[in-house]
Short mmCIF file of C-alpha atoms in Angstrom, two decimals:
data_model
loop_
_atom_site.label_atom_id
_atom_site.label_comp_id
_atom_site.label_asym_id
_atom_site.label_seq_id
_atom_site.Cartn_x
_atom_site.Cartn_y
_atom_site.Cartn_z
CA MET A 960 22.07 25.16 -46.70
CA LYS A 961 22.57 21.60 -45.46
CA ALA A 962 24.90 22.82 -42.72
CA ARG A 963 22.34 25.40 -41.62
CA SER A 964 19.56 22.77 -41.59
CA PHE A 965 21.73 20.46 -39.51
CA SER A 966 22.44 23.30 -37.10
CA ILE A 967 18.74 24.02 -36.70
CA LEU A 968 17.98 20.33 -36.18
CA LEU A 969 20.76 19.97 -33.63
CA SER A 970 19.54 23.06 -31.77
CA ALA A 971 16.02 21.66 -31.72
CA LEU A 972 17.24 18.34 -30.34
CA LEU A 973 19.27 20.07 -27.66
CA LEU A 974 16.31 22.27 -26.74
CA TRP A 975 14.06 19.21 -26.45
CA THR A 976 16.62 17.44 -24.25
CA VAL A 977 17.22 20.42 -22.00
CA GLY A 978 13.55 21.38 -21.90
CA CYS A 979 12.32 17.90 -21.00
CA LYS A 980 11.13 18.46 -17.43
CA GLU A 981 10.96 14.84 -16.35
CA PRO A 982 14.30 13.46 -15.10
CA ILE A 983 15.66 10.98 -17.61
CA ILE A 984 15.83 7.47 -16.19
CA ASP A 985 19.45 6.38 -16.12
CA GLU A 986 19.60 3.06 -17.94
CA GLY A 987 23.36 2.90 -17.56
CA VAL A 988 25.57 1.96 -14.65
CA LEU A 989 24.55 3.42 -11.30
CA PRO A 990 26.61 3.32 -8.10
CA PHE A 991 26.38 0.00 -6.30
CA ILE A 992 24.56 0.17 -3.00
CA VAL A 993 26.71 -0.97 -0.09
CA PRO A 994 24.15 -2.28 2.44
CA THR A 995 24.73 -1.35 6.05
CA SER A 996 22.71 -4.32 7.34
CA VAL A 997 21.52 -7.73 6.17
CA ASP A 998 18.31 -7.54 8.27
CA ALA A 999 18.54 -11.19 9.27
CA ASP A 1000 15.16 -10.91 11.02
CA GLY A 1001 13.47 -9.69 7.83
CA GLY A 1002 11.51 -12.91 7.44
CA THR A 1003 9.53 -11.99 10.55
CA TRP A 1004 8.49 -8.55 9.32
CA ARG A 1005 4.79 -7.94 8.86
CA THR A 1006 3.60 -8.61 5.33
CA ILE A 1007 0.92 -6.63 3.50
CA ILE A 1008 -1.05 -8.97 1.25
CA LEU A 1009 -0.03 -12.18 2.98
CA LYS A 1010 -1.05 -12.83 6.57
CA SER A 1011 2.59 -13.72 7.19
CA ALA A 1012 5.63 -15.04 5.35
CA THR A 1013 4.58 -18.58 6.28
CA ASP A 1014 1.68 -18.36 3.81
CA ILE A 1015 4.06 -19.39 1.02
CA THR A 1016 6.19 -22.48 1.47
CA VAL A 1017 9.62 -22.49 -0.14
CA PRO A 1018 10.82 -26.09 -0.60
CA GLN A 1019 13.98 -27.25 1.13
CA PRO A 1020 17.01 -27.10 -1.19
CA VAL A 1021 19.34 -29.98 -1.88
CA ALA A 1022 22.39 -30.04 0.37
CA SER A 1023 25.42 -28.04 -0.72
CA THR A 1024 27.41 -31.28 -0.37
CA SER A 1025 25.28 -33.08 -2.98
CA ASP A 1026 26.54 -33.85 -6.48
CA THR A 1027 23.65 -31.87 -7.95
CA TYR A 1028 24.66 -28.72 -6.11
CA LYS A 1029 28.37 -29.22 -6.80
CA HIS A 1030 27.62 -29.40 -10.52
CA GLU A 1031 25.60 -26.16 -10.36
CA PHE A 1032 28.33 -24.47 -8.40
CA SER A 1033 31.04 -25.53 -10.84
CA ASP A 1034 29.06 -24.26 -13.82
CA VAL A 1035 28.55 -20.85 -12.21
CA LYS A 1036 32.20 -20.59 -11.20
CA ASN A 1037 33.34 -21.33 -14.74
CA GLY A 1038 30.71 -19.00 -16.17
CA VAL A 1039 31.94 -16.05 -14.13
CA LEU A 1040 35.38 -16.43 -15.65
CA ALA A 1041 33.94 -16.68 -19.17
CA ALA A 1042 31.37 -13.86 -18.99
CA THR A 1043 31.04 -11.79 -22.17
CA PRO A 1044 31.09 -7.97 -22.27
CA GLU A 1045 27.32 -7.99 -22.85
CA GLN A 1046 26.80 -10.21 -19.83
CA ASN A 1047 29.01 -7.96 -17.71
CA THR A 1048 26.94 -4.96 -18.79
CA ALA A 1049 23.79 -6.72 -17.60
CA VAL A 1050 25.50 -7.69 -14.34
CA ASN A 1051 26.43 -4.09 -13.60
CA TYR A 1052 23.00 -2.80 -14.59
CA TRP A 1053 21.07 -5.06 -12.22
CA ALA A 1054 23.67 -4.86 -9.45
CA ALA A 1055 22.57 -1.26 -8.90
CA GLY A 1056 19.53 -2.77 -7.16
CA GLY A 1057 16.74 -4.92 -8.53
CA VAL A 1058 13.98 -3.10 -6.65
CA ILE A 1059 15.23 0.28 -7.87
CA ARG A 1060 15.64 -0.93 -11.46
CA TRP A 1061 12.10 -2.31 -11.63
CA ASN A 1062 10.79 0.90 -10.11
CA GLN A 1063 12.57 2.77 -12.91
CA ILE A 1064 10.98 0.45 -15.47
CA ALA A 1065 7.56 1.13 -13.95
CA ARG A 1066 8.16 4.87 -14.24
CA GLN A 1067 9.16 4.49 -17.87
CA LEU A 1068 5.93 2.66 -18.64
CA VAL A 1069 3.79 5.15 -16.74
CA ALA A 1070 5.34 8.01 -18.70
CA LYS A 1071 4.78 6.16 -21.97
CA TYR A 1072 1.09 5.55 -21.24
CA ASN A 1073 0.37 8.81 -19.42
CA ILE A 1074 -1.53 10.21 -22.39
CA ALA A 1075 -5.18 11.18 -22.06
CA PRO A 1076 -7.65 9.23 -24.21
CA GLY A 1077 -8.27 10.70 -27.63
CA TYR A 1078 -11.40 12.33 -28.96
CA ASP A 1079 -13.49 10.98 -31.82
CA TYR A 1080 -14.66 14.00 -33.78
CA LEU A 1081 -17.07 11.92 -35.84
CA THR A 1082 -19.03 10.63 -32.86
CA GLY A 1083 -18.30 13.47 -30.45
CA GLN A 1084 -17.14 10.96 -27.84
CA THR A 1085 -13.93 10.51 -25.91
CA THR A 1086 -12.25 7.29 -26.98
CA SER A 1087 -11.87 5.16 -23.89
CA ALA A 1088 -8.60 3.54 -22.92
CA ASP A 1089 -8.51 -0.24 -23.14
CA ALA A 1090 -6.65 -2.87 -21.13
CA GLY A 1091 -3.78 -2.95 -23.60
CA ASN A 1092 -3.50 0.81 -23.83
CA PRO A 1093 -4.38 2.17 -20.37
CA TYR A 1094 -4.42 5.84 -19.45
CA ALA A 1095 -1.68 6.09 -16.84
CA GLY A 1096 -2.86 9.34 -15.25
CA PRO A 1097 -2.23 10.13 -11.56
CA PRO A 1098 -4.67 7.59 -10.00
CA PHE A 1099 -3.49 4.79 -12.30
CA ALA A 1100 0.18 5.66 -11.77
CA ALA A 1101 -0.11 5.75 -7.98
CA ARG A 1102 -1.80 2.35 -8.10
CA VAL A 1103 0.95 0.87 -10.29
CA TYR A 1104 3.70 2.01 -7.93
CA ALA A 1105 1.83 0.83 -4.83
CA LEU A 1106 0.98 -2.66 -6.07
CA LEU A 1107 4.42 -3.19 -7.60
CA SER A 1108 6.11 -2.19 -4.33
CA VAL A 1109 3.81 -4.38 -2.27
CA ALA A 1110 4.52 -7.39 -4.51
CA GLN A 1111 8.26 -6.83 -4.21
CA TYR A 1112 8.14 -6.35 -0.45
CA ASP A 1113 6.01 -9.38 0.40
CA ALA A 1114 8.06 -11.57 -1.95
CA LEU A 1115 11.26 -10.49 -0.23
CA VAL A 1116 9.92 -11.08 3.28
CA VAL A 1117 9.10 -14.64 2.20
CA ALA A 1118 12.54 -14.97 0.62
CA TRP A 1119 14.30 -13.71 3.76
CA ARG A 1120 12.42 -16.17 5.94
CA ALA A 1121 13.47 -19.07 3.70
CA LYS A 1122 17.06 -17.84 3.50
CA TYR A 1123 17.57 -18.06 7.23
CA GLN A 1124 15.45 -21.18 7.55
CA TYR A 1125 17.71 -23.18 5.22
CA ASN A 1126 20.98 -21.20 5.46
CA ARG A 1127 22.49 -22.29 2.16
CA PRO A 1128 25.95 -20.63 2.18
CA SER A 1129 26.54 -17.72 -0.16
CA LEU A 1130 28.70 -18.48 -3.17
CA GLU A 1131 31.36 -16.06 -1.95
CA GLN A 1132 31.64 -18.06 1.26
CA GLN A 1133 32.36 -21.07 -0.94
CA GLY A 1134 35.16 -19.41 -2.87
CA ILE A 1135 33.58 -17.67 -5.86
CA VAL A 1136 34.85 -14.14 -6.39
CA ALA A 1137 31.76 -12.26 -7.55
CA ARG A 1138 31.97 -9.58 -10.21
CA VAL A 1139 29.91 -7.14 -8.13
CA PRO A 1140 29.22 -6.67 -4.41
CA ILE A 1141 26.92 -9.45 -3.14
CA LEU A 1142 24.91 -9.10 0.06
CA ASN A 1143 26.22 -11.50 2.69
CA VAL A 1144 23.03 -13.50 3.16
CA PRO A 1145 22.20 -17.14 2.42
CA SER A 1146 21.84 -17.60 -1.33
CA TYR A 1147 18.65 -19.69 -1.37
CA PRO A 1148 16.17 -18.56 -2.57
CA SER A 1149 17.47 -15.80 -4.83
CA GLU A 1150 16.04 -12.43 -3.85
CA ASP A 1151 16.75 -11.13 -7.35
CA ALA A 1152 14.72 -13.88 -8.99
CA ALA A 1153 11.83 -13.21 -6.61
CA ILE A 1154 11.97 -9.48 -7.42
CA ALA A 1155 12.24 -10.11 -11.16
CA GLU A 1156 9.32 -12.53 -11.39
CA ALA A 1157 6.98 -10.58 -9.12
CA SER A 1158 7.80 -7.28 -10.83
CA CYS A 1159 7.52 -8.65 -14.36
CA GLN A 1160 4.11 -10.21 -13.80
CA MET A 1161 2.79 -7.25 -11.84
CA LEU A 1162 3.74 -4.75 -14.54
CA ALA A 1163 2.49 -7.05 -17.30
CA TYR A 1164 -0.89 -7.01 -15.56
CA PHE A 1165 -1.00 -3.23 -15.90
CA PHE A 1166 0.67 -3.01 -19.31
CA PRO A 1167 -0.17 -6.23 -21.18
CA ASN A 1168 1.19 -4.94 -24.49
CA GLU A 1169 4.63 -4.77 -22.84
CA ALA A 1170 4.58 -8.36 -21.54
CA SER A 1171 7.20 -9.72 -23.95
CA TRP A 1172 9.61 -6.88 -23.25
CA LEU A 1173 9.08 -7.24 -19.50
CA LYS A 1174 9.69 -10.98 -19.66
CA ALA A 1175 12.97 -10.37 -21.47
CA LYS A 1176 14.03 -7.89 -18.78
CA ALA A 1177 13.14 -10.39 -16.05
CA THR A 1178 15.11 -13.15 -17.76
CA GLU A 1179 18.13 -10.89 -18.04
CA HIS A 1180 17.80 -9.90 -14.38
CA LYS A 1181 17.79 -13.53 -13.26
CA GLN A 1182 20.60 -14.59 -15.57
CA SER A 1183 22.74 -11.68 -14.40
CA ARG A 1184 23.00 -13.37 -11.02
CA LEU A 1185 24.59 -16.43 -12.60
CA TRP A 1186 27.00 -14.29 -14.62
CA ALA A 1187 27.86 -12.26 -11.51
CA GLY A 1188 28.57 -15.32 -9.39
CA GLY A 1189 25.78 -14.55 -6.95
CA ASN A 1190 23.47 -17.55 -7.34
CA VAL A 1191 23.19 -21.05 -8.74
CA PRO A 1192 20.20 -22.09 -10.90
CA SER A 1193 18.31 -23.75 -8.03
CA ASP A 1194 18.50 -20.47 -6.06
CA LEU A 1195 16.93 -18.71 -9.02
CA LYS A 1196 14.22 -21.33 -9.53
CA ALA A 1197 13.10 -21.12 -5.91
CA GLY A 1198 13.03 -17.31 -6.01
CA GLU A 1199 11.15 -17.31 -9.30
CA ASP A 1200 8.55 -19.76 -8.00
CA LEU A 1201 7.87 -17.83 -4.81
CA GLY A 1202 7.64 -14.57 -6.77
CA ALA A 1203 5.13 -16.13 -9.16
CA THR A 1204 3.04 -17.51 -6.31
CA LEU A 1205 3.07 -14.23 -4.44
CA VAL A 1206 2.19 -11.99 -7.36
CA THR A 1207 -1.03 -13.88 -8.10
CA LYS A 1208 -2.26 -12.85 -4.66
CA VAL A 1209 -1.37 -9.21 -5.30
CA ILE A 1210 -3.10 -9.30 -8.68
CA ASP A 1211 -6.19 -10.73 -6.96
CA ARG A 1212 -6.15 -7.67 -4.73
CA ALA A 1213 -5.84 -5.43 -7.78
CA LYS A 1214 -8.81 -7.12 -9.45
CA ASN A 1215 -10.97 -6.33 -6.43
CA ASP A 1216 -9.85 -2.80 -5.51
CA ARG A 1217 -12.72 -1.14 -7.44
CA PHE A 1218 -10.41 0.64 -9.87
CA THR A 1219 -12.13 -0.80 -12.94
CA ALA A 1220 -15.09 1.51 -12.24
CA ALA A 1221 -12.88 4.61 -11.94
CA THR A 1222 -13.30 5.54 -15.60
CA ASP A 1223 -17.05 5.88 -14.97
CA PRO A 1224 -18.25 4.52 -18.33
CA THR A 1225 -21.87 5.50 -17.55
CA ASN A 1226 -20.92 9.12 -16.74
CA SER A 1227 -22.44 8.94 -13.28
CA TRP A 1228 -20.16 11.83 -12.31
CA GLN A 1229 -22.65 14.17 -13.98
CA THR A 1230 -25.23 13.27 -11.34
CA ALA A 1231 -22.67 13.97 -8.63
CA LEU A 1232 -21.92 17.29 -10.30
CA SER A 1233 -25.56 18.33 -10.21
CA LYS A 1234 -25.71 17.52 -6.49
CA ALA A 1235 -22.36 19.06 -5.55
CA PRO A 1236 -22.63 21.29 -2.44
CA TYR A 1237 -20.83 24.25 -3.97
CA ASP A 1238 -22.27 27.46 -5.35
CA GLN A 1239 -20.37 27.46 -8.64
CA LYS A 1240 -19.55 24.23 -10.42
CA TRP A 1241 -16.45 23.13 -12.28
CA LYS A 1242 -16.75 22.33 -15.97
CA SER A 1243 -14.26 21.08 -18.51
CA ILE A 1244 -12.52 23.89 -20.36
CA GLU A 1245 -11.03 21.60 -22.97
CA LEU A 1246 -12.10 21.99 -26.58
CA PRO A 1247 -14.03 19.94 -27.28
CA GLU A 1248 -15.33 19.52 -23.74
CA ARG A 1249 -14.36 16.15 -22.27
CA ALA A 1250 -15.23 14.02 -19.29
CA PRO A 1251 -12.88 14.59 -16.32
CA ILE A 1252 -9.92 12.42 -15.34
CA LEU A 1253 -11.02 9.09 -13.82
CA PRO A 1254 -13.89 10.68 -11.86
CA LEU A 1255 -14.60 7.64 -9.67
CA ALA A 1256 -11.00 7.02 -8.62
CA GLY A 1257 -11.98 8.31 -5.19
CA LYS A 1258 -13.92 5.09 -4.60
CA VAL A 1259 -10.90 2.81 -4.99
CA LYS A 1260 -9.99 0.65 -2.00
CA THR A 1261 -7.41 2.26 0.30
CA TRP A 1262 -4.46 0.57 2.00
CA TYR A 1263 -4.86 2.22 5.36
CA ASP A 1264 -7.88 2.75 7.63
CA SER A 1265 -10.64 3.87 5.25
CA THR A 1266 -12.79 5.15 8.12
CA ALA A 1267 -10.01 7.43 9.33
CA ILE A 1268 -9.31 8.64 5.79
CA VAL A 1269 -12.95 9.41 5.05
CA GLY A 1270 -13.20 11.09 8.44
CA ALA A 1271 -10.39 13.42 7.41
CA SER A 1272 -12.27 14.58 4.30
CA PRO A 1273 -12.05 18.37 3.94
CA ALA A 1274 -15.06 20.57 4.62
CA THR A 1275 -16.77 22.65 1.96
CA PRO A 1276 -14.41 25.41 0.78
CA PRO A 1277 -15.40 29.09 1.02
CA ALA A 1278 -18.24 30.07 -1.30
CA THR A 1279 -17.35 32.19 -4.31
CA THR A 1280 -19.43 35.04 -2.89
CA SER A 1281 -17.50 35.13 0.40
CA ALA A 1282 -14.79 37.62 1.30
CA GLU A 1283 -12.45 34.71 2.03
CA PHE A 1284 -12.84 33.38 -1.50
CA GLN A 1285 -12.36 36.79 -3.07
CA LYS A 1286 -9.16 37.21 -1.08
CA ALA A 1287 -7.92 33.83 -2.32
CA LEU A 1288 -8.81 34.75 -5.90
CA SER A 1289 -6.97 38.06 -5.62
CA GLU A 1290 -3.88 36.23 -4.37
CA VAL A 1291 -3.85 33.94 -7.41
CA ARG A 1292 -4.40 36.90 -9.73
CA ASP A 1293 -1.60 38.93 -8.14
CA LEU A 1294 0.85 36.02 -8.30
CA ALA A 1295 -0.02 35.33 -11.93
CA ASN A 1296 0.81 38.93 -12.76
CA SER A 1297 4.14 38.99 -10.93
CA ARG A 1298 5.62 35.47 -10.81
CA THR A 1299 9.26 35.35 -9.85
CA ARG A 1300 11.73 33.14 -11.65
CA ASP A 1301 11.75 30.77 -8.67
CA GLN A 1302 7.95 30.55 -8.64
CA TRP A 1303 8.01 29.67 -12.34
CA ARG A 1304 10.55 26.95 -11.55
CA ILE A 1305 8.47 25.53 -8.70
CA ALA A 1306 5.28 25.57 -10.75
CA SER A 1307 6.96 23.69 -13.59
CA TYR A 1308 8.91 21.18 -11.50
CA TRP A 1309 5.93 19.89 -9.53
CA ASP A 1310 3.41 19.96 -12.38
CA ASN A 1311 4.03 16.41 -13.69
CA GLY A 1312 1.38 16.34 -16.38
CA PRO A 1313 0.99 14.11 -19.45
CA SER A 1314 3.94 12.00 -20.64
CA THR A 1315 5.65 12.16 -17.25
CA TYR A 1316 5.70 9.47 -14.61
CA SER A 1317 3.36 11.58 -12.46
CA LEU A 1318 3.83 13.22 -9.08
CA SER A 1319 3.97 9.90 -7.24
CA GLY A 1320 6.59 8.77 -9.75
CA LEU A 1321 8.63 11.89 -9.08
CA TRP A 1322 8.73 11.04 -5.36
CA ASN A 1323 9.82 7.51 -6.28
CA PHE A 1324 12.65 9.07 -8.25
CA LEU A 1325 13.63 11.41 -5.43
CA VAL A 1326 13.87 8.63 -2.84
CA GLU A 1327 16.50 6.72 -4.87
CA ASP A 1328 19.37 8.85 -3.58
CA LEU A 1329 18.17 8.48 0.01
CA ILE A 1330 18.12 4.70 -0.37
CA ARG A 1331 21.68 4.71 -1.70
CA GLN A 1332 22.94 7.06 0.99
CA GLU A 1333 21.30 4.94 3.69
CA GLY A 1334 22.80 1.74 2.25
CA GLN A 1335 19.50 -0.14 2.20
CA ASN A 1336 19.49 -3.77 1.11
CA GLU A 1337 16.83 -5.06 -1.29
CA LEU A 1338 14.35 -5.98 1.45
CA ARG A 1339 14.61 -2.63 3.19
CA THR A 1340 14.45 -0.80 -0.13
CA ALA A 1341 11.23 -2.65 -0.98
CA ARG A 1342 9.83 -1.70 2.43
CA THR A 1343 10.65 1.97 1.80
CA TYR A 1344 8.84 1.94 -1.54
CA ALA A 1345 5.87 -0.04 -0.18
CA LEU A 1346 5.35 2.42 2.68
CA LEU A 1347 5.81 5.45 0.44
CA ASN A 1348 3.61 4.27 -2.42
CA ARG A 1349 0.70 3.03 -0.33
CA ALA A 1350 0.56 6.41 1.42
CA MET A 1351 0.67 8.24 -1.91
CA GLN A 1352 -2.02 6.08 -3.47
CA ASP A 1353 -4.30 6.64 -0.49
CA ALA A 1354 -3.65 10.39 -0.70
CA THR A 1355 -4.52 10.28 -4.40
CA ILE A 1356 -7.73 8.35 -3.70
CA ALA A 1357 -8.77 10.76 -0.94
CA SER A 1358 -7.99 13.77 -3.13
CA TRP A 1359 -10.08 12.41 -5.98
CA ARG A 1360 -12.97 11.70 -3.62
CA THR A 1361 -12.92 15.33 -2.47
CA MET A 1362 -12.48 16.75 -5.97
CA TYR A 1363 -15.56 14.93 -7.23
CA THR A 1364 -17.63 15.75 -4.17
CA TYR A 1365 -17.38 19.53 -4.43
CA PHE A 1366 -16.44 20.15 -8.10
CA VAL A 1367 -14.72 23.43 -7.24
CA PRO A 1368 -13.65 25.42 -10.33
CA ARG A 1369 -10.06 26.35 -11.09
CA PRO A 1370 -9.07 30.01 -10.52
CA SER A 1371 -8.99 30.85 -14.23
CA GLN A 1372 -12.52 29.51 -14.60
CA ILE A 1373 -13.67 32.19 -12.16
CA ASP A 1374 -11.43 34.89 -13.61
CA PRO A 1375 -10.41 34.18 -17.23
CA THR A 1376 -7.79 36.95 -17.09
CA ILE A 1377 -5.58 34.72 -14.92
CA LYS A 1378 -2.76 33.34 -17.02
CA THR A 1379 -1.49 29.99 -15.78
CA ALA A 1380 2.14 28.92 -15.83
CA THR A 1381 1.28 25.28 -16.56
CA PRO A 1382 -1.57 23.49 -18.35
CA ILE A 1383 -4.86 23.30 -16.45
CA PRO A 1384 -5.73 19.70 -15.53
CA ASN A 1385 -9.12 18.48 -16.72
CA ALA A 1386 -10.36 18.00 -13.17
CA PRO A 1387 -11.80 20.09 -10.31
CA GLY A 1388 -9.28 21.96 -8.18
CA TYR A 1389 -10.24 21.24 -4.57
CA VAL A 1390 -8.24 19.71 -3.01
CA ALA A 1391 -4.75 20.07 -4.48
CA ASP A 1392 -3.69 16.46 -4.91
CA ARG A 1393 -0.05 17.54 -5.20
CA ALA A 1394 -0.29 18.90 -1.64
CA ALA A 1395 -1.97 15.78 -0.26
CA VAL A 1396 0.34 13.34 -2.05
CA SER A 1397 3.55 15.22 -1.22
CA THR A 1398 2.64 15.74 2.43
CA ALA A 1399 1.80 12.06 2.86
CA ALA A 1400 5.01 11.07 1.05
CA VAL A 1401 7.20 13.28 3.22
CA ALA A 1402 5.59 12.06 6.44
CA VAL A 1403 6.76 8.56 5.51
CA LEU A 1404 10.18 9.59 4.24
CA ALA A 1405 10.91 11.82 7.24
CA CYS A 1406 10.19 8.83 9.47
CA LEU A 1407 12.50 6.56 7.47
CA PHE A 1408 15.23 9.18 6.89
CA PRO A 1409 15.01 11.51 9.91
CA ASP A 1410 18.27 13.30 9.09
CA GLU A 1411 16.64 14.52 5.87
CA ALA A 1412 13.38 15.66 7.50
CA THR A 1413 14.03 19.40 7.21
CA ARG A 1414 14.86 19.24 3.51
CA LEU A 1415 11.98 16.86 2.78
CA ASN A 1416 9.44 19.06 4.57
CA ALA A 1417 10.66 22.03 2.55
CA GLN A 1418 10.06 20.05 -0.64
CA ALA A 1419 6.54 19.13 0.47
CA THR A 1420 5.77 22.78 1.18
CA GLU A 1421 7.12 23.73 -2.23
CA ALA A 1422 5.01 21.06 -3.93
CA ALA A 1423 1.89 22.21 -2.08
CA LEU A 1424 2.39 25.83 -3.13
CA SER A 1425 3.30 24.98 -6.72
CA GLY A 1426 -0.34 25.00 -7.84
CA LEU A 1427 -0.82 28.45 -6.34
CA TYR A 1428 2.26 29.69 -8.19
CA SER A 1429 1.08 28.15 -11.44
CA GLY A 1430 -2.36 29.73 -11.13
CA THR A 1431 -4.16 26.38 -11.21
CA HIS A 1432 -5.02 26.22 -7.49
CA PHE A 1433 -6.22 28.48 -4.71
CA ARG A 1434 -4.33 28.56 -1.43
CA PHE A 1435 -7.26 26.85 0.29
CA ASP A 1436 -6.86 23.95 -2.18
CA ALA A 1437 -3.29 23.51 -0.98
CA ASP A 1438 -4.10 23.98 2.71
CA ALA A 1439 -6.86 21.37 2.62
CA GLY A 1440 -4.66 18.98 0.66
CA THR A 1441 -1.86 19.37 3.18
CA LYS A 1442 -4.17 18.58 6.09
CA LEU A 1443 -5.52 15.53 4.29
CA GLY A 1444 -2.03 14.30 3.43
CA THR A 1445 -0.91 14.78 7.03
CA VAL A 1446 -3.60 12.41 8.32
CA ILE A 1447 -2.77 9.76 5.72
CA GLY A 1448 0.95 10.14 6.27
CA GLN A 1449 0.49 9.59 9.99
CA LEU A 1450 -1.49 6.41 9.34
CA ALA A 1451 1.40 5.16 7.21
CA VAL A 1452 3.98 6.09 9.85
CA THR A 1453 1.99 4.27 12.52
CA GLY A 1454 1.98 1.20 10.29
CA ALA A 1455 5.72 1.50 9.68
CA LYS A 1456 6.45 1.57 13.40
CA ALA A 1457 4.50 -1.65 13.92
CA ASP A 1458 5.78 -3.79 11.03
CA GLY A 1459 8.70 -5.34 12.91
CA ALA A 1460 11.52 -3.63 11.02
CA LYS A 1461 14.02 -1.96 13.33
#
């Protein structure tokens, strides 16, 4: 009996592991990135929050001929030889790329907190998320990734400027044999310390209950550079200080981006619903009925030209009484009755619902391999993520604005016989945010990785159609989302071509 129970338990565990749709974040050793360029001009690249890299002053380091520096250097050299197995594990973990590792950590936290607020059956009210326990749904997740990436990028532009301003020799140039590959750039200030401090504080702002854990990760990240033989303590201190200074400016931006009103505590969305210019209105199909997902997230401040984004807002979709709408409804119904295995796969893969790191997080995951293949250094990696995530957040904002302008019902709300392949989100269906977000993402990635453009565009098309295959979107939802994402993606590409990076 015990053996049979163990077998059942083991089978259940295996099923859970295999059936878990979200890719598991690899916390082990990843391949080291071998950068193809040091981007010595990186300190001149256009910043995002800062007016320029000169906005933050990094103090001049002591000379490498000074007794103070020689003592630091000697301690690090001896420490490399005496590193423990635990320290070597940390060295290898962070050597896979600080920007990538902190992006992984962000995705972990988003997945952990991507759980819709509960429902109080005694009061009949949805229990609101609080600052310590935020609801990391799609708008929140996209915002986390964007602000984290921006903090990392601006911090690294400042670091690169100071590196080539002071030109403190790398430790390898001075005879230390590092335990892992070290980018051949001046060591002061430490780019890893800047990444660690900016990332830790940025994520602690979003997830305050995780602050202690995040601080421990940041400390390990910084210390790993000593154990690896990549930096001396004064390199780390300078990087840490600039990261701390920079992140306060990014947090100031976050405090004023209008996201705090996105939860709509006064339920003003109901007024918008009553005025919606559509002939049949969306309503929550959850039991009990609940308020929709962050209904005012469409009013959050965008990164790119807000006038251009608003100008690209989709027109009113076809009325439910029109022949065009009935044709679209028939298409969803027919697909729901005859889904192929591949359509099931596509619907599931791009769904990214609760307890995942969201669609924008999935694109962050997918770009990791491209970054490794391209051999991007930390600065260029941060630029890739900052361009990608700002475009995706803007696409999310624009999608939410449209969704809560028209309040278009989901297909199964018009025809209850339609069986969906994935859960129905508690939000209106027009436009398909997965189409807008994926199209914007791929516009950026195809610009940065042109050799991958064909494959990336195929993925965007698949993502856009996934809602149609799942039965949760009409084709016109996807088409409008794709057009919206195209405009936003082009704004991001235009910005990328003008930021000074070659």
